[in-house]
Amino acid sequence: MKLGAYILKRIFLMVIVMFGVATIVFFITHVIPADPVGAILGGNAPIERVDAMRRQLGLDKPITLQFIDYIKGIVHADFGISLKSSRPVLKDIINYFPATIELAIASMIFAVLVGVVLGVFSAIYRNKSIDHFSRVFSILGVSMPVFWLGLLLLLLFYYHLDLLPGGGRNSLFIFPPRITGLLLLDSIIAGDWTAFWDGLSHIILPAFVLGYASAASIARIMRASMLDILKQDFIRTAKSKGLSKRVVIYRHALKNALIPVVTIIGLSFGSLLSGAVLTETIFSWPGLGRYIVNALLVLDYPAVTGGTLFIAFIYSLANLVVDISYAVLDPRMRV
Amino acid sequence: MLNTVKNIGQKEKIKLFLEQRKPIIEDWKHTYYLWKSTPLAMIGTVIIFIFLTVAIFAPLFTTYSPTEQFMEERLLPPSSQHIFGTDQYGRDIFSRVVYGARIEVWIIFIVSIISVMIGIIVGITAGYFGSAVDEILMRITDMFLAFPRLILAMVLTAVLGPNLTNTMIAISLVDWTVYARLGRAEAMKVKSQPYIEAIRAVGAKDLRIIAFHVLPMSISPVIVQLTLRMGTIILTAAGLGFLGLGAQPPTPEWGAIVSDGRSYLVDQWWISTFPGMAIAFVVLGFNLLGDGIRDILDPRLRR
């Protein structure tokens, strides 16, 4: 199959899947709840308010009509008005999403750096102390609950040592510039270094907590793939050619061993978005994950619907990009 | 054959029995040997054993009720009386953690059954029938896979009503996709085997072939995958409990207890710390055991 045809097919499949995703979300938010308005307003709400809210949510219409309206809304990127913030849900999402993306990118940078370094060293010094350390680090990373680790680090670095700030994206009286919504990037563009360092100190803990599990799995894959590569013939050739150990490892082995890590980065994106929900809650990070949790706790249906659809869309998009970049790298994948 | 078995003595019978099953016994012996030579898997097994023992015999380990409140004993630090301290209602944290083990076991059990059942039915149907059925079922699976797991689970529990039962339903509805894909792959492998062709030639219907021939051959990788995923199930349930979208107080679900202690974290660190440690400990056990199983099943090691 030609690359162009493959990409078109994948995009077409994604459109179908997104339609299904929208249907699942519709089912969860419109069909399952027996009495959503009653659950939101409580049992003793006056009948006029109940009726008004039913109209506002479109619940007075038959279910098929609700579904048509709902799909129409999604096509126009209109998710309705949030019950809690009384703003269009899309505006809220645009407002909150950059914080999540920034946190995800920071976590990914941390995870890739730590994971690759640990993986490479534990492969080179197999069964030495660095390898054992890396193993313990990895197995703890996938075992510790994100929220618990976050709380303990907050207790240590904020309350006891007072080294790092306790939550949020920036300190109270620092007003970072807003251009792209990515606070650190904006501060650099505007040349506002106070805001930059402030933002950086705020992102360290959440990025560590969120990235830890990904760092652990990257370290693991990296180690396995590096060990595999080091056994290959071309490494022996490079060695017997008289190249120094450093050149063999960093120029020849590392380059090839990095390929599986690309897949893991793509796959980690989903767990990052899941983990972001917990991390953002603990660190009061004003991102989309916390937005959805807060909406769920008060059953703000339009916000829940919009937020969930948006996250599913971003997640599918990330998977699509991974698949396509894979197809570009490896023609065997195009089946 | 039957006649000869009848005519020989009890001792020979046992001998014959063992003789017939020699390969299986050898296989188990080998597995045991591999298990013994992977210390991490052994540690994992011990942790899971402790976890199960604590869950089953919870009342024997505790002197306090997990839910009864003693307001005069609130927020006590760990001591010989309350080794994990007490919470804001004077409840003994140790008892809550011990009884919490029961809840986690229950969650794992129910989620495993529901998700494996859905996954196997969808997967084997797709793999066995192929073509259009396969296409439709796998696209549906893709739709569920298009959500980050925790997010779909938490939306489901919130809408169904946050409590323990709905937590288990929600996690199952998210988790079945793993087994569906696995079951499909296995069914596709099995259905092209000659003996399936033979059974069909004899006149067996699809349902019979699936239930008695494809299913038993496809189930073991699913079971292995299930044991590998048990840690994740606990982490998801605890995450939901922590967010307030899972088991509700006073249920001593570990994640919910961590969340309980959140506002007391600075001065009463023990409320959140111990249940979190319990989660990490048990998930560690499952992960170590899972790694061990993966190593043991790896044919490259079986020599």
XYZ file of C-alpha atoms in Angstrom:
638
model
C 0.000 0.000 0.000
C 1.244 3.484 -0.802
C 1.975 5.721 2.137
C -0.639 8.275 1.076
C -3.340 5.618 0.800
C -2.340 4.217 4.177
C -2.603 7.631 5.837
C -5.986 8.253 4.221
C -7.243 4.870 5.429
C -6.066 5.564 8.976
C -7.724 8.978 9.000
C -10.957 7.453 7.680
C -10.831 4.800 10.417
C -10.238 7.457 13.024
C -13.328 9.351 11.881
C -15.402 6.179 12.330
C -13.893 5.505 15.734
C -14.524 9.103 16.821
C -18.166 8.747 15.795
C -18.328 5.631 17.966
C -16.616 7.456 20.796
C -19.199 10.219 20.535
C -21.960 7.591 20.637
C -20.478 5.956 23.751
C -20.201 9.325 25.478
C -23.777 10.145 24.462
C -24.918 6.843 25.884
C -23.091 7.467 29.164
C -24.212 11.047 29.636
C -27.703 11.005 28.090
C -29.080 7.469 28.297
C -27.699 5.954 31.513
C -28.643 8.759 33.955
C -32.276 8.162 34.892
C -32.868 11.608 36.339
C -29.868 13.852 35.685
C -31.643 17.065 36.618
C -32.842 15.596 39.906
C -29.287 14.466 40.664
C -27.910 17.935 39.922
C -30.512 20.061 41.690
C -31.469 17.683 44.501
C -34.889 16.239 45.251
C -36.558 19.376 46.613
C -35.897 21.701 43.698
C -38.944 23.727 42.537
C -40.583 22.323 39.433
C -39.944 25.481 37.374
C -36.202 25.202 37.931
C -36.260 21.528 37.009
C -38.153 22.322 33.820
C -35.819 25.192 32.973
C -32.776 22.989 33.391
C -34.344 20.173 31.384
C -34.865 22.650 28.567
C -31.348 24.006 28.937
C -29.863 20.509 28.654
C -32.259 19.622 25.840
C -33.708 16.758 27.868
C -37.301 17.686 27.009
C -36.791 16.399 23.467
C -37.047 12.749 22.401
C -33.806 10.806 22.643
C -33.247 10.483 18.870
C -33.564 14.241 18.466
C -31.186 14.750 21.377
C -28.666 12.544 19.605
C -28.976 14.466 16.326
C -28.532 17.777 18.158
C -25.579 16.346 20.017
C -23.783 15.164 16.866
C -24.544 18.482 15.179
C -23.025 20.273 18.148
C -19.843 18.170 18.009
C -19.425 18.764 14.286
C -19.579 22.502 14.990
C -17.272 22.073 18.020
C -20.120 23.318 20.216
C -20.386 21.335 23.446
C -22.988 23.590 25.067
C -22.748 25.790 28.133
C -21.109 24.525 31.325
C -23.601 24.437 34.206
C -20.914 25.360 36.702
C -18.913 28.079 35.003
C -21.796 29.283 32.752
C -19.310 29.634 29.906
C -19.209 27.696 26.654
C -17.492 24.368 27.362
C -15.193 24.820 24.359
C -13.892 28.100 25.838
C -13.204 26.318 29.121
C -11.371 23.528 27.323
C -9.223 25.982 25.356
C -8.521 27.720 28.616
C -7.515 24.620 30.575
C -5.933 22.410 27.948
C -2.556 24.200 27.538
C -1.763 23.533 31.197
C -2.286 19.811 30.650
C -0.188 19.817 27.489
C 2.603 21.704 29.223
C 2.595 19.247 32.098
C 2.534 16.288 29.693
C 5.456 17.659 27.675
C 7.495 18.374 30.795
C 6.790 14.864 32.124
C 7.719 13.338 28.803
C 11.022 15.222 28.660
C 11.809 14.051 32.174
C 10.732 10.483 31.416
C 12.739 10.210 28.191
C 15.896 11.714 29.707
C 15.838 9.591 32.845
C 14.552 6.474 31.106
C 17.081 6.519 28.272
C 20.046 7.296 30.521
C 19.117 4.636 33.068
C 18.318 2.081 30.374
C 21.584 2.629 28.501
C 23.739 2.503 31.607
C 22.060 -0.558 33.022
C 22.566 -2.324 29.708
C 26.260 -1.374 29.510
C 26.895 -2.186 33.159
C 24.652 -5.224 33.226
C 24.192 -6.742 36.700
C 26.285 -3.992 38.265
C 24.938 -1.653 40.911
C 23.548 0.883 38.403
C 21.553 -1.936 36.793
C 20.112 -3.002 40.147
C 19.276 0.583 41.021
C 17.541 1.015 37.671
C 15.493 -2.146 38.258
C 14.336 -1.035 41.684
C 13.567 2.410 40.283
C 11.492 0.894 37.477
C 9.503 -1.573 39.523
C 8.700 1.087 42.138
C 7.679 3.477 39.388
C 4.979 1.181 38.078
C 3.858 0.089 41.557
C 3.415 3.309 43.504
C 0.038 5.016 43.176
C 0.577 8.390 41.489
C -1.600 10.268 43.960
C 0.145 8.861 47.013
C 3.626 9.598 45.667
C 2.475 13.130 44.873
C 1.164 13.691 48.390
C 4.337 12.386 50.018
C 6.598 14.529 47.819
C 4.423 17.542 48.550
C 4.741 16.827 52.253
C 8.512 16.551 51.980
C 9.470 19.281 49.518
C 6.802 21.842 50.333
C 5.827 21.479 53.994
C 9.030 20.154 55.533
C 11.894 21.350 53.349
C 10.095 24.339 51.826
C 12.147 23.939 48.653
C 9.365 23.852 46.086
C 5.940 25.498 45.855
C 2.846 23.619 46.966
C 0.695 23.615 43.872
C -0.750 25.582 40.978
C 1.116 26.834 37.953
C 2.481 30.091 39.295
C 2.809 32.068 42.521
C 0.090 34.416 43.663
C 1.521 37.770 42.592
C 3.306 36.689 39.475
C 1.359 37.273 36.297
C 2.885 35.265 33.484
C 2.251 36.461 29.928
C -0.273 34.431 27.917
C 0.527 33.929 24.259
C 0.319 30.217 23.477
C -0.990 29.207 26.894
C 2.174 27.216 27.618
C 3.426 29.220 30.563
C 7.109 28.384 30.301
C 7.242 28.986 26.559
C 5.339 32.257 26.885
C 7.694 33.503 29.590
C 10.662 32.821 27.341
C 9.026 34.554 24.379
C 8.163 37.578 26.498
C 11.581 37.485 28.163
C 9.946 37.420 31.599
C 12.520 35.392 33.520
C 10.879 35.824 36.937
C 7.768 34.173 35.595
C 9.852 31.487 33.912
C 11.730 30.426 37.030
C 8.542 30.615 39.050
C 6.739 28.428 36.543
C 9.655 26.004 36.390
C 9.714 25.557 40.160
C 5.994 24.826 40.050
C 6.223 22.207 37.327
C 9.103 20.152 38.778
C 7.127 18.035 41.251
C 4.055 17.359 39.104
C 6.226 16.541 36.094
C 8.305 14.142 38.163
C 5.254 12.425 39.645
C 3.486 12.142 36.299
C 6.589 11.138 34.363
C 7.910 8.571 36.833
C 5.887 5.617 35.567
C 6.740 6.433 31.938
C 10.409 6.844 32.866
C 10.280 3.393 34.419
C 8.843 1.726 31.334
C 11.208 3.604 29.013
C 14.200 2.512 31.125
C 13.031 -1.059 30.861
C 12.497 -1.047 27.097
C 15.728 0.870 26.572
C 17.711 -1.673 28.564
C 16.255 -4.635 26.690
C 16.706 -3.034 23.292
C 20.262 -1.901 24.066
C 21.219 -5.412 25.219
C 19.772 -6.777 21.999
C 21.698 -4.336 19.831
C 24.985 -4.846 21.661
C 24.864 -8.522 20.650
C 24.527 -7.723 16.936
C 27.191 -8.340 14.360
C 27.615 -4.734 13.285
C 28.589 -3.796 16.823
C 31.264 -6.452 16.757
C 32.417 -5.138 13.392
C 32.575 -1.617 14.763
C 34.570 -2.838 17.743
C 36.991 -4.877 15.688
C 37.458 -1.904 13.378
C 39.165 -0.345 16.367
C 36.545 2.252 17.208
C 36.580 3.424 20.778
C 33.981 2.045 23.168
C 32.394 5.457 23.419
C 31.838 5.758 19.683
C 30.503 2.218 19.430
C 28.008 2.739 22.206
C 26.808 6.246 21.475
C 27.084 6.405 17.681
C 26.269 2.849 16.671
C 24.297 1.137 19.400
C 22.273 3.958 20.957
C 20.949 5.227 17.635
C 19.477 1.846 16.773
C 18.320 1.053 20.271
C 16.236 4.238 20.406
C 13.661 3.051 17.839
C 11.429 1.040 20.245
C 11.465 3.980 22.627
C 9.564 5.999 20.021
C 6.682 3.522 20.289
C 6.708 3.677 24.054
C 6.542 7.457 23.942
C 3.402 7.196 21.839
C 1.877 4.544 24.066
C 2.771 6.481 27.216
C 0.672 9.379 26.066
C -2.526 7.676 27.162
C -1.229 6.854 30.604
C 0.052 10.418 30.856
C -3.428 11.776 30.150
C -4.923 9.331 32.684
C -2.275 10.128 35.257
C -2.713 13.839 34.615
C -6.169 13.592 36.177
C -4.667 12.488 39.491
C -1.551 14.655 39.315
C -3.530 17.771 38.488
C -5.899 17.102 41.381
C -3.061 16.807 43.885
C -1.055 19.774 42.679
C -4.080 22.012 41.983
C -2.819 22.181 38.415
C -5.437 24.063 36.381
C -5.586 21.522 33.552
C -8.241 19.611 31.681
C -8.018 16.537 33.925
C -8.929 18.488 37.027
C -11.612 20.290 35.021
C -13.270 16.973 34.159
C -13.003 15.663 37.738
C -14.578 18.824 39.131
C -17.304 18.661 36.498
C -17.974 15.012 37.367
C -18.260 15.721 41.086
C -21.152 18.163 40.465
C -22.470 16.281 37.397
C -21.902 19.202 35.056
C -22.972 17.129 32.026
C -22.028 19.504 29.172
C -18.547 19.996 30.649
C -18.103 16.249 31.197
C -19.219 15.443 27.662
C -17.036 18.094 26.060
C -13.973 17.366 28.171
C -14.151 13.611 27.672
C -14.684 13.877 23.925
C -11.820 16.305 23.635
C -9.420 14.073 25.575
C -10.464 11.021 23.541
C -9.898 13.026 20.361
C -6.419 14.146 21.419
C -5.541 10.623 22.495
C -6.690 9.102 19.197
C -4.842 11.807 17.302
C -1.641 10.970 19.180
C -2.068 7.286 18.332
C -2.678 8.172 14.709
C 0.516 10.226 14.585
C 2.472 7.348 16.149
C 1.062 4.867 13.616
C 1.790 7.136 10.680
C 5.319 7.948 11.802
C 5.860 4.246 12.211
C 4.647 3.603 8.702
C 7.061 6.216 7.438
C 9.935 4.589 9.347
C 9.039 0.982 8.654
C 7.176 0.093 5.430
C 6.260 -3.356 6.796
C 3.731 -1.739 9.122
C 1.483 -0.601 6.264
C -0.944 -3.507 6.234
C -6.368 -50.866 28.694
C -9.247 -50.476 31.134
C -9.186 -54.189 31.921
C -5.530 -54.206 32.791
C -6.049 -51.228 35.120
C -8.820 -53.120 36.884
C -6.722 -56.182 37.483
C -3.688 -54.567 39.039
C -3.277 -53.483 42.661
C -3.667 -50.070 44.204
C 0.055 -49.367 44.195
C 0.451 -50.101 40.533
C -2.568 -48.007 39.776
C -0.950 -44.990 41.360
C 2.280 -45.780 39.578
C 0.500 -45.986 36.251
C -1.388 -42.797 37.008
C 1.870 -41.004 37.696
C 3.494 -42.581 34.683
C 0.759 -41.304 32.384
C 1.056 -37.808 33.749
C 4.812 -37.730 33.811
C 5.187 -34.942 31.242
C 2.759 -32.719 33.164
C 4.493 -33.393 36.466
C 7.884 -32.755 34.866
C 6.527 -29.507 33.491
C 5.311 -28.404 36.905
C 8.613 -29.390 38.466
C 10.402 -27.316 35.901
C 8.108 -24.373 36.529
C 8.737 -24.700 40.249
C 12.457 -24.766 39.601
C 12.270 -21.638 37.439
C 10.104 -19.936 40.040
C 12.610 -20.806 42.747
C 15.470 -19.436 40.703
C 13.736 -16.064 40.212
C 13.945 -14.506 43.686
C 11.863 -11.496 42.649
C 8.965 -13.730 41.623
C 9.247 -15.470 44.983
C 9.061 -12.164 46.821
C 6.034 -11.291 44.711
C 4.348 -14.572 45.574
C 4.997 -14.021 49.271
C 3.515 -10.509 49.078
C 0.379 -11.775 47.324
C 0.117 -14.582 49.857
C 0.304 -12.083 52.748
C -2.265 -9.888 50.984
C -4.716 -12.775 50.557
C -4.177 -14.069 54.097
C -4.780 -10.633 55.567
C -7.905 -10.223 53.468
C -9.378 -13.614 54.362
C -8.570 -13.509 58.059
C -9.081 -9.766 58.546
C -10.935 -10.084 61.909
C -8.082 -12.133 63.389
C -5.551 -9.385 62.693
C -7.517 -6.515 64.142
C -8.877 -5.531 67.526
C -10.882 -2.517 66.348
C -13.761 -2.228 63.934
C -12.817 -0.554 60.646
C -15.815 1.778 60.712
C -16.699 2.379 64.353
C -15.908 5.935 65.445
C -14.303 6.912 68.775
C -14.294 10.690 68.791
C -12.202 10.878 71.993
C -9.420 8.953 70.241
C -9.221 10.996 67.067
C -5.992 11.779 65.213
C -3.731 9.735 67.472
C -0.224 9.114 66.139
C 0.998 5.532 65.659
C 1.514 3.818 69.020
C 1.397 0.320 70.483
C -2.392 0.744 70.822
C -2.942 1.862 67.228
C 0.110 0.874 65.234
C -0.943 2.970 62.221
C -2.592 5.696 64.354
C -6.196 6.857 64.124
C -8.053 9.147 61.730
C -10.252 12.206 62.210
C -13.128 10.044 63.482
C -10.978 8.024 65.874
C -11.037 4.965 63.637
C -8.029 2.675 63.797
C -6.101 3.049 60.505
C -4.571 -0.409 60.800
C -8.015 -2.027 60.980
C -9.190 0.043 58.046
C -6.183 -0.986 55.972
C -6.628 -4.662 56.910
C -10.331 -4.658 56.057
C -9.473 -2.642 52.959
C -7.527 -5.669 51.716
C -10.858 -7.517 51.554
C -12.317 -4.793 49.386
C -9.339 -4.814 47.028
C -9.519 -8.615 46.687
C -13.224 -8.331 45.985
C -12.611 -5.665 43.341
C -9.935 -7.752 41.619
C -12.168 -10.829 41.695
C -15.296 -9.207 40.262
C -13.473 -7.068 37.700
C -11.514 -10.103 36.507
C -14.646 -12.187 36.022
C -16.687 -9.519 34.238
C -13.932 -8.138 32.042
C -12.574 -11.536 31.023
C -16.084 -12.724 30.228
C -16.913 -9.746 28.014
C -13.462 -9.763 26.461
C -13.445 -13.473 25.706
C -16.934 -13.454 24.202
C -16.197 -10.475 21.974
C -12.682 -11.604 21.095
C -13.431 -15.225 20.295
C -16.555 -14.350 18.317
C -14.545 -11.860 16.276
C -11.615 -14.197 15.760
C -13.698 -17.274 14.990
C -16.168 -15.783 12.524
C -13.772 -13.282 10.985
C -14.727 -10.954 8.100
C -17.589 -8.545 8.826
C -18.255 -9.739 12.390
C -14.585 -9.329 13.178
C -14.457 -5.884 11.586
C -17.480 -4.610 13.528
C -16.447 -6.045 16.903
C -12.881 -4.821 16.585
C -14.003 -1.310 15.627
C -16.181 -1.302 18.751
C -13.131 -2.392 20.752
C -11.135 0.439 19.151
C -13.809 2.884 20.269
C -13.329 1.848 23.889
C -9.565 1.972 23.436
C -9.840 5.562 22.217
C -10.322 6.736 25.804
C -7.538 6.991 28.335
C -8.556 4.228 30.767
C -8.937 6.143 33.990
C -10.968 8.874 32.310
C -13.572 6.496 30.864
C -13.733 4.630 34.194
C -14.286 7.799 36.197
C -16.953 9.173 33.850
C -18.773 5.839 34.091
C -18.683 5.668 37.902
C -19.698 9.289 38.264
C -22.722 8.845 36.028
C -23.742 5.443 37.406
C -23.330 6.833 40.924
C -20.021 6.636 42.779
C -19.938 3.488 44.918
C -18.059 0.224 45.138
C -20.326 -1.799 42.827
C -20.284 0.809 40.096
C -16.515 1.156 40.434
C -16.187 -2.529 39.661
C -18.616 -2.295 36.729
C -16.804 0.733 35.331
C -13.331 -0.792 35.555
C -14.620 -3.983 33.901
C -16.174 -1.997 31.069
C -12.812 -0.346 30.475
C -10.593 -3.390 30.921
C -12.286 -5.982 28.688
C -10.629 -4.628 25.512
C -7.300 -6.190 26.503
C -8.791 -9.683 26.655
C -10.856 -9.141 23.535
C -7.752 -8.493 21.451
C -5.913 -11.401 23.003
C -8.856 -13.781 22.678
C -9.294 -12.790 19.039
C -5.675 -13.491 18.193
C -5.839 -16.898 19.887
C -9.149 -17.844 18.260
C -7.742 -16.973 14.842
C -4.786 -19.235 15.496
C -6.907 -22.127 16.764
C -9.642 -22.014 14.131
C -7.253 -22.795 11.282
C -6.000 -25.957 13.000
C -6.831 -29.237 11.235
C -8.648 -30.721 14.243
C -11.201 -27.909 14.165
C -11.763 -28.749 10.505
C -12.208 -32.403 11.513
C -14.763 -31.573 14.192
C -16.685 -29.453 11.742
C -16.619 -32.264 9.208
C -18.157 -34.548 11.830
C -21.026 -32.071 11.995
C -20.390 -29.934 15.061
C -22.124 -26.535 15.022
C -20.272 -23.229 15.512
C -21.468 -22.786 19.088
C -20.225 -26.221 20.064
C -16.872 -25.700 18.359
C -16.402 -22.360 20.075
C -17.452 -23.522 23.525
C -15.678 -26.883 23.650
C -12.734 -26.498 21.314
C -11.756 -22.889 20.620
C -12.413 -21.474 24.086
C -10.349 -23.968 26.096
C -7.421 -23.488 23.733
C -7.603 -19.696 23.848
C -8.112 -19.148 27.548
C -4.624 -19.658 28.988
C -2.896 -16.564 27.538
C -5.906 -14.585 28.709
C -5.468 -15.895 32.250
C -1.774 -15.004 32.173
C -2.572 -11.514 30.967
C -5.155 -11.239 33.739
C -2.591 -11.931 36.459
C -0.321 -9.338 34.869
C -3.102 -6.753 35.017
C -4.251 -7.236 38.610
C -1.916 -4.536 39.891
C -3.359 -2.086 37.386
C -6.889 -2.954 38.517
C -5.999 -2.014 42.110
C -4.313 1.193 40.984
C -7.370 2.203 38.949
C -9.799 1.409 41.764
C -7.652 3.302 44.262
C -7.350 6.245 41.873
C -11.120 6.414 41.541
C -11.530 6.137 45.306
C -8.999 8.919 45.805
C -10.838 11.239 43.409
C -14.072 10.655 45.324
C -15.508 8.864 42.291
C -15.099 5.337 43.603
C -15.979 3.620 46.852
C -17.544 6.107 49.262
C -16.799 6.578 52.965
C -16.960 4.838 55.352
C -15.944 1.946 53.020
C -12.264 1.357 53.850
C -11.082 1.297 50.228
C -7.373 2.183 50.259
C -7.516 5.039 47.770
C -10.459 6.546 49.613
C -8.562 6.409 52.933
C -5.595 8.206 51.341
C -8.028 10.866 50.186
C -9.544 11.048 53.707
C -6.187 11.939 55.189
C -5.313 14.509 52.552
C -6.404 17.561 54.536
C -4.579 16.261 57.635
C -1.402 15.444 55.745
C 0.905 17.996 57.364
C 0.326 17.144 61.013
C -1.245 13.689 60.789
C 0.823 12.144 58.026
C -0.073 8.583 59.048
C -3.662 8.659 57.769
C -2.665 8.887 54.094
C 0.746 7.276 54.284
C -0.124 3.762 55.472
C -2.980 2.911 53.116
C -0.890 4.288 50.226
C 1.950 2.071 51.324
C -0.431 -0.890 51.333
C -1.408 -0.147 47.721
C 2.223 0.178 46.652
C 3.128 -3.037 48.491
C 0.400 -5.152 46.912
C 0.840 -3.691 43.417
C 4.573 -4.320 43.781
C 3.761 -7.924 44.638
C 1.613 -8.334 41.532
C 4.237 -6.672 39.346
C 7.059 -8.856 40.667
C 4.935 -11.963 40.228
C 3.892 -10.807 36.758
C 7.512 -10.257 35.719
C 8.315 -13.695 37.075
C 5.465 -15.329 35.142
C 6.609 -13.590 31.989
C 10.128 -14.912 32.530
C 8.921 -18.431 33.317
C 6.697 -18.548 30.238
C 9.428 -17.195 27.991
C 10.454 -20.259 25.971
C 13.981 -18.940 25.659
C 14.404 -19.510 29.393
C 12.810 -22.966 29.378
C 15.815 -25.016 28.526
